[in-house]
Amino acid sequence: MELNNDEIRRYSRHLILPEVGLAGQKKIRSTSVLCIGAGGLGSPIAMYLAAAGIGKIGIVDFDTVDYSNLQRQLLHTDADVGHPKTESARETLRGINPNVEVVLHNTRITSKNALDLIRPYDIVVDGTDNFPTRYLTNDACVLLKKPNVYGSIFRFEGQASVFAPHLGGPCYRCLYPEPPPPGMVPSCAEGGVLGVLPGIIGCIQATEILKLATGIGNSLVGRLLLFNALDMKFRELKLRRDPQCPICGEHPTIKELIDYEQFCGIAPELAADPDEVTVQDMKKALDNPKLGIKIVDVREPDEYEIARVKGVPLLPLSELPKRFTELDPNGRYYIHCKSGARSMKALKFLRKQGFKYLKSVKGGITAWSDEIDSSVPKY
Ligand SMILES: [Zn+2]
């Protein structure tokens, strides 16, 4: 397994690093990485890994190239629009380094195929942009004991970590046990993203992969790196494994892959009105303060006297025009009333005042009484 003369010339800047050297470069060559997503994050990750000489790179993506991708997804060119992302990825990677074996998985990763897709690889890198795939990737990696090199981006901010319970660190679920309620976190497609941002976060992920492959440095296991491009600041949070974690904790309740679309609540029947959530969502928010969602009741004081949901403050619709400043315009709110009509009015009013994250609870406290807690009187 010696390096040939071409490889020695190609990787010479690695070889003269004492921390990498010939031995390290051989380790890089014998490492295989599965890149989930060939988009904004997947582009720099796969390109740098190919250039660095990772032996085998698998690419999972089912999408085709769209014009709106080209602002940041450097794997794909103008001429690739309309073609499968996996194919333009292979062409670009081959152009960078023909020694690398590129394996295409032109499919959507699902609970059915995830374990088989991931099993043959040493390291998994998460370049996805949606919660179901992120939880699926996490759970599959935990079950298979594969390091999951995580990154995510939105607007001007990004974060990265390495999830690897088998190496002593936490997993994604230790950090975020439950996905945010559907519609509360806009995607890049809805909220936008600065084109270079995935370049920065993806390069951090690629760096972590090369460190894992060679065994050098201190990895991001147990640390969450946060980046803000507007302030040009990095921050770091220490992460601990949660002994109660449903998949990597002491008494795991998840022992196989589940239905992640349903888990993330984006089953199509739930997405009727994007401004509304159900009383079940409201209960979830009340039960999980970690989700950071506040509930506000906009009925009138007399009604609040008659019936109320424990722990939900009152801010009557009639007083909202002069009291909305008591709320945080960047906060996340579910608004409820008696049946869902006034809460929708309140939502529209607050949205005009610049509030971004608002949902109206469908059916209001009446639905709450019917579906969640019948001890709350109906009036
Ligand atoms: Zn965990």
Tab-separated table of C-alpha atoms and ligand atoms in Angstrom:
chain	number	residue	atom	x	y	z
A	1	MET	CA	0.000	0.000	0.000
A	2	GLU	CA	2.840	2.409	-0.824
A	3	LEU	CA	2.106	5.780	-2.426
A	4	ASN	CA	3.167	5.939	-6.059
A	5	ASN	CA	5.246	8.812	-7.420
A	6	ASP	CA	2.202	10.722	-8.656
A	7	GLU	CA	0.593	10.514	-5.248
A	8	ILE	CA	3.794	11.633	-3.542
A	9	ARG	CA	3.893	14.720	-5.749
A	10	ARG	CA	0.151	15.385	-5.338
A	11	TYR	CA	0.128	15.110	-1.560
A	12	SER	CA	3.590	16.573	-0.890
A	13	ARG	CA	2.215	19.457	1.253
A	14	HIS	CA	0.605	16.866	3.507
A	15	LEU	CA	3.669	14.618	3.508
A	16	ILE	CA	5.955	17.346	4.797
A	17	LEU	CA	3.628	18.039	7.735
A	18	PRO	CA	5.161	15.900	10.493
A	19	GLU	CA	1.684	15.437	12.029
A	20	VAL	CA	0.423	13.862	8.799
A	21	GLY	CA	3.399	12.459	6.895
A	22	LEU	CA	3.409	9.313	4.803
A	23	ALA	CA	1.632	7.321	7.497
A	24	GLY	CA	-1.135	9.914	7.798
A	25	GLN	CA	-1.615	10.161	4.051
A	26	LYS	CA	-2.006	6.387	3.862
A	27	LYS	CA	-4.658	6.586	6.569
A	28	ILE	CA	-6.466	9.275	4.575
A	29	ARG	CA	-6.338	7.048	1.507
A	30	SER	CA	-7.733	4.066	3.386
A	31	THR	CA	-10.651	6.076	4.816
A	32	SER	CA	-14.124	6.053	3.310
A	33	VAL	CA	-16.630	8.846	3.867
A	34	LEU	CA	-20.345	8.962	3.115
A	35	CYS	CA	-21.487	12.470	2.310
A	36	ILE	CA	-25.216	12.870	2.801
A	37	GLY	CA	-26.279	15.648	0.470
A	38	ALA	CA	-24.426	17.148	-2.482
A	39	GLY	CA	-25.583	20.693	-1.819
A	40	GLY	CA	-24.124	23.725	-0.087
A	41	LEU	CA	-22.278	21.836	2.645
A	42	GLY	CA	-21.638	18.710	0.574
A	43	SER	CA	-19.812	20.735	-2.082
A	44	PRO	CA	-16.799	21.997	-0.113
A	45	ILE	CA	-16.761	18.827	1.974
A	46	ALA	CA	-16.536	16.464	-1.002
A	47	MET	CA	-14.202	18.710	-3.014
A	48	TYR	CA	-11.668	19.138	-0.211
A	49	LEU	CA	-11.875	15.477	0.754
A	50	ALA	CA	-11.237	14.470	-2.844
A	51	ALA	CA	-8.326	16.877	-3.100
A	52	ALA	CA	-6.915	15.588	0.192
A	53	GLY	CA	-6.950	12.004	-1.093
A	54	ILE	CA	-9.754	10.348	0.888
A	55	GLY	CA	-9.894	6.866	-0.648
A	56	LYS	CA	-13.616	6.506	-1.187
A	57	ILE	CA	-16.306	9.159	-1.165
A	58	GLY	CA	-19.971	8.138	-1.286
A	59	ILE	CA	-22.502	10.785	-2.261
A	60	VAL	CA	-26.190	10.434	-1.382
A	61	ASP	CA	-28.530	12.809	-3.164
A	62	PHE	CA	-31.723	12.376	-5.161
A	63	ASP	CA	-32.062	15.952	-6.340
A	64	THR	CA	-31.317	17.653	-9.653
A	65	VAL	CA	-29.365	20.868	-10.040
A	66	ASP	CA	-31.422	24.061	-9.988
A	67	TYR	CA	-30.302	27.592	-10.889
A	68	SER	CA	-30.885	28.660	-7.285
A	69	ASN	CA	-28.215	26.145	-6.177
A	70	LEU	CA	-25.350	27.741	-8.082
A	71	GLN	CA	-24.917	30.677	-5.647
A	72	ARG	CA	-23.213	28.273	-3.183
A	73	GLN	CA	-23.126	24.657	-4.407
A	74	LEU	CA	-19.747	24.642	-6.105
A	75	LEU	CA	-19.896	20.991	-7.112
A	76	HIS	CA	-22.342	21.989	-9.839
A	77	THR	CA	-21.927	24.328	-12.779
A	78	ASP	CA	-24.291	26.285	-14.956
A	79	ALA	CA	-24.194	23.493	-17.535
A	80	ASP	CA	-25.370	20.961	-14.919
A	81	VAL	CA	-28.749	22.590	-14.316
A	82	GLY	CA	-31.462	19.977	-14.691
A	83	HIS	CA	-29.079	17.033	-14.267
A	84	PRO	CA	-28.754	14.817	-11.179
A	85	LYS	CA	-26.550	16.353	-8.506
A	86	THR	CA	-24.736	13.062	-7.974
A	87	GLU	CA	-23.499	13.068	-11.581
A	88	SER	CA	-22.157	16.606	-11.564
A	89	ALA	CA	-20.575	15.826	-8.192
A	90	ARG	CA	-18.758	12.829	-9.675
A	91	GLU	CA	-17.532	14.841	-12.633
A	92	THR	CA	-16.193	17.640	-10.441
A	93	LEU	CA	-14.525	15.266	-7.979
A	94	ARG	CA	-12.922	13.227	-10.765
A	95	GLY	CA	-11.583	16.454	-12.217
A	96	ILE	CA	-9.996	17.334	-8.889
A	97	ASN	CA	-8.506	13.924	-8.132
A	98	PRO	CA	-8.923	10.881	-10.386
A	99	ASN	CA	-7.389	8.619	-7.692
A	100	VAL	CA	-10.481	8.899	-5.522
A	101	GLU	CA	-13.220	6.322	-5.817
A	102	VAL	CA	-16.545	8.150	-6.036
A	103	VAL	CA	-19.637	6.062	-5.321
A	104	LEU	CA	-23.005	7.527	-6.260
A	105	HIS	CA	-26.178	6.807	-4.346
A	106	ASN	CA	-28.787	8.564	-6.446
A	107	THR	CA	-31.556	8.027	-3.930
A	108	ARG	CA	-33.299	9.579	-0.976
A	109	ILE	CA	-31.905	8.278	2.314
A	110	THR	CA	-34.769	6.680	4.249
A	111	SER	CA	-35.334	4.516	7.301
A	112	LYS	CA	-35.356	1.534	4.944
A	113	ASN	CA	-31.978	2.063	3.269
A	114	ALA	CA	-30.013	4.191	5.763
A	115	LEU	CA	-28.250	1.374	7.614
A	116	ASP	CA	-27.200	-0.364	4.394
A	117	LEU	CA	-26.003	2.923	2.895
A	118	ILE	CA	-23.948	3.917	5.924
A	119	ARG	CA	-22.568	0.534	7.012
A	120	PRO	CA	-19.708	0.237	4.459
A	121	TYR	CA	-18.274	3.682	5.327
A	122	ASP	CA	-15.922	4.754	8.132
A	123	ILE	CA	-17.249	8.274	8.630
A	124	VAL	CA	-20.571	9.957	7.834
A	125	VAL	CA	-20.884	13.652	7.118
A	126	ASP	CA	-24.226	15.371	7.435
A	127	GLY	CA	-24.782	17.925	4.708
A	128	THR	CA	-28.569	17.861	4.833
A	129	ASP	CA	-30.987	20.717	5.137
A	130	ASN	CA	-33.991	19.140	6.800
A	131	PHE	CA	-34.864	17.711	10.175
A	132	PRO	CA	-36.144	14.263	9.190
A	133	THR	CA	-32.855	13.437	7.416
A	134	ARG	CA	-30.810	14.932	10.236
A	135	TYR	CA	-32.488	12.768	12.882
A	136	LEU	CA	-32.355	9.755	10.594
A	137	THR	CA	-28.627	10.255	9.981
A	138	ASN	CA	-28.003	10.711	13.686
A	139	ASP	CA	-29.899	7.617	14.735
A	140	ALA	CA	-28.367	5.414	12.036
A	141	CYS	CA	-24.860	6.571	12.985
A	142	VAL	CA	-25.475	5.940	16.685
A	143	LEU	CA	-26.808	2.447	15.950
A	144	LEU	CA	-23.848	1.643	13.680
A	145	LYS	CA	-21.227	3.402	15.870
A	146	LYS	CA	-20.039	5.692	13.076
A	147	PRO	CA	-18.835	9.232	13.717
A	148	ASN	CA	-21.363	11.751	12.384
A	149	VAL	CA	-19.699	14.985	11.325
A	150	TYR	CA	-22.479	17.517	11.662
A	151	GLY	CA	-22.958	20.953	10.158
A	152	SER	CA	-25.926	23.222	9.582
A	153	ILE	CA	-26.418	26.677	8.140
A	154	PHE	CA	-29.110	29.341	8.036
A	155	ARG	CA	-28.955	32.936	6.795
A	156	PHE	CA	-25.652	34.222	8.254
A	157	GLU	CA	-25.105	31.604	10.935
A	158	GLY	CA	-23.818	28.086	11.070
A	159	GLN	CA	-22.808	25.383	13.492
A	160	ALA	CA	-20.704	22.268	13.477
A	161	SER	CA	-19.860	19.359	15.751
A	162	VAL	CA	-18.860	15.715	15.684
A	163	PHE	CA	-21.445	13.373	17.169
A	164	ALA	CA	-19.949	10.108	18.309
A	165	PRO	CA	-21.339	8.504	21.481
A	166	HIS	CA	-19.006	5.539	20.912
A	167	LEU	CA	-16.077	7.974	21.262
A	168	GLY	CA	-17.483	9.453	24.480
A	169	GLY	CA	-19.364	12.427	23.044
A	170	PRO	CA	-23.051	13.207	22.731
A	171	CYS	CA	-25.296	12.677	19.731
A	172	TYR	CA	-27.585	15.152	17.972
A	173	ARG	CA	-30.530	14.041	20.091
A	174	CYS	CA	-28.624	14.758	23.314
A	175	LEU	CA	-28.565	18.332	22.047
A	176	TYR	CA	-31.998	18.502	20.422
A	177	PRO	CA	-34.136	15.625	21.765
A	178	GLU	CA	-37.105	16.694	19.656
A	179	PRO	CA	-37.379	18.497	16.353
A	180	PRO	CA	-38.892	21.977	16.389
A	181	PRO	CA	-42.620	22.023	15.698
A	182	PRO	CA	-43.361	21.971	11.978
A	183	GLY	CA	-42.975	25.338	10.319
A	184	MET	CA	-41.268	27.040	13.270
A	185	VAL	CA	-37.802	26.909	11.768
A	186	PRO	CA	-37.693	28.163	8.202
A	187	SER	CA	-35.408	26.358	5.769
A	188	CYS	CA	-32.715	28.078	3.715
A	189	ALA	CA	-35.201	27.972	0.839
A	190	GLU	CA	-37.546	30.137	2.902
A	191	GLY	CA	-35.120	32.201	4.936
A	192	GLY	CA	-32.118	32.495	2.638
A	193	VAL	CA	-28.437	31.810	3.222
A	194	LEU	CA	-25.277	33.733	2.461
A	195	GLY	CA	-23.497	31.884	-0.363
A	196	VAL	CA	-20.104	31.529	1.314
A	197	LEU	CA	-21.530	30.316	4.622
A	198	PRO	CA	-21.728	26.627	3.621
A	199	GLY	CA	-18.144	27.029	2.392
A	200	ILE	CA	-17.012	27.968	5.889
A	201	ILE	CA	-19.039	25.357	7.774
A	202	GLY	CA	-18.349	22.644	5.163
A	203	CYS	CA	-14.607	23.285	5.406
A	204	ILE	CA	-14.833	22.881	9.173
A	205	GLN	CA	-16.571	19.535	8.651
A	206	ALA	CA	-13.927	18.454	6.110
A	207	THR	CA	-11.204	19.440	8.583
A	208	GLU	CA	-12.791	17.288	11.277
A	209	ILE	CA	-12.950	14.349	8.880
A	210	LEU	CA	-9.250	14.606	8.049
A	211	LYS	CA	-8.465	14.789	11.782
A	212	LEU	CA	-10.592	11.718	12.474
A	213	ALA	CA	-8.957	9.873	9.578
A	214	THR	CA	-5.423	10.642	10.722
A	215	GLY	CA	-6.112	10.690	14.461
A	216	ILE	CA	-4.492	14.077	14.996
A	217	GLY	CA	-5.643	17.116	16.989
A	218	ASN	CA	-8.648	17.649	19.226
A	219	SER	CA	-11.880	16.865	17.464
A	220	LEU	CA	-15.216	18.626	17.886
A	221	VAL	CA	-16.519	15.601	19.812
A	222	GLY	CA	-18.316	17.122	22.823
A	223	ARG	CA	-18.206	20.659	21.445
A	224	LEU	CA	-20.614	22.693	19.351
A	225	LEU	CA	-18.952	25.392	17.292
A	226	LEU	CA	-21.190	28.348	16.451
A	227	PHE	CA	-20.326	30.817	13.726
A	228	ASN	CA	-21.857	34.191	12.924
A	229	ALA	CA	-20.735	35.705	9.629
A	230	LEU	CA	-22.139	39.203	10.256
A	231	ASP	CA	-20.244	39.581	13.527
A	232	MET	CA	-17.429	37.388	12.194
A	233	LYS	CA	-17.375	35.515	15.483
A	234	PHE	CA	-16.962	31.928	16.544
A	235	ARG	CA	-18.346	30.706	19.832
A	236	GLU	CA	-18.125	27.287	21.393
A	237	LEU	CA	-20.463	25.348	23.633
A	238	LYS	CA	-19.455	22.310	25.636
A	239	LEU	CA	-21.768	19.419	24.984
A	240	ARG	CA	-22.406	16.558	27.335
A	241	ARG	CA	-23.956	13.245	26.655
A	242	ASP	CA	-27.469	13.124	28.036
A	243	PRO	CA	-27.883	9.934	30.094
A	244	GLN	CA	-31.637	10.238	29.310
A	245	CYS	CA	-31.012	10.452	25.558
A	246	PRO	CA	-33.583	8.244	23.803
A	247	ILE	CA	-30.949	6.687	21.517
A	248	CYS	CA	-27.491	6.940	23.093
A	249	GLY	CA	-28.549	7.212	26.761
A	250	GLU	CA	-28.423	4.589	29.471
A	251	HIS	CA	-31.884	3.225	28.713
A	252	PRO	CA	-32.433	3.846	25.030
A	253	THR	CA	-36.028	3.705	23.860
A	254	ILE	CA	-35.113	3.909	20.173
A	255	LYS	CA	-33.546	0.658	19.054
A	256	GLU	CA	-34.284	0.863	15.365
A	257	LEU	CA	-34.951	3.560	12.813
A	258	ILE	CA	-38.387	5.173	13.012
A	259	ASP	CA	-40.626	7.170	10.659
A	260	TYR	CA	-38.812	10.507	10.664
A	261	GLU	CA	-41.302	12.422	8.543
A	262	GLN	CA	-43.943	11.646	11.106
A	263	PHE	CA	-41.578	12.268	14.033
A	264	CYS	CA	-40.829	15.743	12.663
A	265	GLY	CA	-44.538	16.354	12.141
A	266	ILE	CA	-44.312	17.148	8.487
A	267	ALA	CA	-46.689	14.489	7.351
A	268	PRO	CA	-48.645	16.200	4.578
A	269	GLU	CA	-51.995	16.171	6.367
A	270	LEU	CA	-50.566	18.399	9.101
A	271	ALA	CA	-49.393	21.110	6.757
A	272	ALA	CA	-52.837	22.518	5.942
A	273	ASP	CA	-52.420	26.176	6.937
A	274	PRO	CA	-48.770	27.163	7.482
A	275	ASP	CA	-49.834	29.787	10.043
A	276	GLU	CA	-51.596	27.272	12.240
A	277	VAL	CA	-50.549	24.616	14.717
A	278	THR	CA	-52.689	22.087	16.530
A	279	VAL	CA	-53.419	21.825	20.234
A	280	GLN	CA	-51.095	18.797	20.187
A	281	ASP	CA	-48.288	21.100	19.007
A	282	MET	CA	-49.216	23.531	21.763
A	283	LYS	CA	-49.005	20.776	24.367
A	284	LYS	CA	-45.630	19.742	23.011
A	285	ALA	CA	-44.391	23.326	23.341
A	286	LEU	CA	-45.723	23.601	26.906
A	287	ASP	CA	-44.196	20.264	27.914
A	288	ASN	CA	-40.815	21.071	26.346
A	289	PRO	CA	-39.589	24.486	27.460
A	290	LYS	CA	-36.328	23.629	25.661
A	291	LEU	CA	-38.140	24.256	22.380
A	292	GLY	CA	-38.216	27.924	23.361
A	293	ILE	CA	-41.814	28.502	22.313
A	294	LYS	CA	-44.018	30.775	24.398
A	295	ILE	CA	-47.774	30.495	24.424
A	296	VAL	CA	-49.950	33.595	24.651
A	297	ASP	CA	-53.693	33.700	25.308
A	298	VAL	CA	-55.357	36.656	23.556
A	299	ARG	CA	-58.870	36.253	24.962
A	300	GLU	CA	-60.422	38.799	27.321
A	301	PRO	CA	-59.964	38.694	31.139
A	302	ASP	CA	-63.537	37.470	31.778
A	303	GLU	CA	-62.967	34.453	29.582
A	304	TYR	CA	-59.610	33.783	31.220
A	305	GLU	CA	-61.455	33.683	34.564
A	306	ILE	CA	-63.764	30.978	33.231
A	307	ALA	CA	-61.184	28.723	31.605
A	308	ARG	CA	-57.461	28.806	31.042
A	309	VAL	CA	-54.535	26.536	30.270
A	310	LYS	CA	-52.123	26.330	33.173
A	311	GLY	CA	-48.945	28.304	32.615
A	312	VAL	CA	-50.241	30.377	29.701
A	313	PRO	CA	-50.258	34.150	30.265
A	314	LEU	CA	-53.044	36.478	29.109
A	315	LEU	CA	-52.546	39.366	26.709
A	316	PRO	CA	-56.004	40.347	25.435
A	317	LEU	CA	-56.364	41.134	21.746
A	318	SER	CA	-58.019	44.447	22.675
A	319	GLU	CA	-54.869	45.529	24.513
A	320	LEU	CA	-52.381	44.156	22.003
A	321	PRO	CA	-51.853	47.437	20.076
A	322	LYS	CA	-50.455	49.123	23.174
A	323	ARG	CA	-48.925	46.091	24.906
A	324	PHE	CA	-47.243	44.121	22.107
A	325	THR	CA	-43.898	45.631	23.147
A	326	GLU	CA	-44.049	43.302	26.161
A	327	LEU	CA	-43.317	40.482	23.705
A	328	ASP	CA	-39.985	39.791	22.043
A	329	PRO	CA	-40.117	40.338	18.258
A	330	ASN	CA	-37.518	37.585	17.815
A	331	GLY	CA	-39.322	35.200	20.157
A	332	ARG	CA	-41.359	32.220	19.052
A	333	TYR	CA	-45.031	32.337	19.934
A	334	TYR	CA	-48.073	30.158	19.683
A	335	ILE	CA	-51.158	32.314	20.105
A	336	HIS	CA	-54.471	30.888	21.232
A	337	CYS	CA	-57.967	32.235	21.830
A	338	LYS	CA	-61.314	30.507	22.192
A	339	SER	CA	-61.649	28.970	18.747
A	340	GLY	CA	-58.774	30.197	16.572
A	341	ALA	CA	-60.213	33.340	14.950
A	342	ARG	CA	-58.912	36.051	17.272
A	343	SER	CA	-55.531	34.352	17.564
A	344	MET	CA	-55.219	34.595	13.775
A	345	LYS	CA	-56.043	38.333	14.001
A	346	ALA	CA	-53.398	38.725	16.696
A	347	LEU	CA	-50.908	36.842	14.513
A	348	LYS	CA	-51.539	39.166	11.575
A	349	PHE	CA	-51.229	42.243	13.775
A	350	LEU	CA	-47.967	41.070	15.358
A	351	ARG	CA	-46.535	40.081	11.998
A	352	LYS	CA	-47.035	43.679	10.840
A	353	GLN	CA	-45.034	44.768	13.890
A	354	GLY	CA	-42.083	42.665	12.699
A	355	PHE	CA	-42.630	39.448	14.649
A	356	LYS	CA	-41.271	36.503	12.676
A	357	TYR	CA	-42.153	33.287	14.469
A	358	LEU	CA	-45.866	33.160	15.088
A	359	LYS	CA	-48.465	30.423	14.929
A	360	SER	CA	-52.144	30.453	15.696
A	361	VAL	CA	-53.513	27.477	17.620
A	362	LYS	CA	-56.257	25.898	15.560
A	363	GLY	CA	-59.506	25.481	17.484
A	364	GLY	CA	-58.193	27.418	20.502
A	365	ILE	CA	-59.010	26.486	24.079
A	366	THR	CA	-62.157	24.707	22.889
A	367	ALA	CA	-60.038	22.204	20.975
A	368	TRP	CA	-57.713	22.011	23.973
A	369	SER	CA	-60.656	20.975	26.143
A	370	ASP	CA	-61.858	18.458	23.543
A	371	GLU	CA	-58.530	16.882	22.690
A	372	ILE	CA	-56.043	17.492	25.500
A	373	ASP	CA	-57.613	18.274	28.857
A	374	SER	CA	-61.341	17.864	29.439
A	375	SER	CA	-61.047	19.435	32.908
A	376	VAL	CA	-60.763	22.810	31.169
A	377	PRO	CA	-64.394	24.031	30.929
A	378	LYS	CA	-65.963	24.843	27.584
A	379	TYR	CA	-68.038	28.011	27.443
B	1	ZN	ZN	-27.682	11.076	22.460
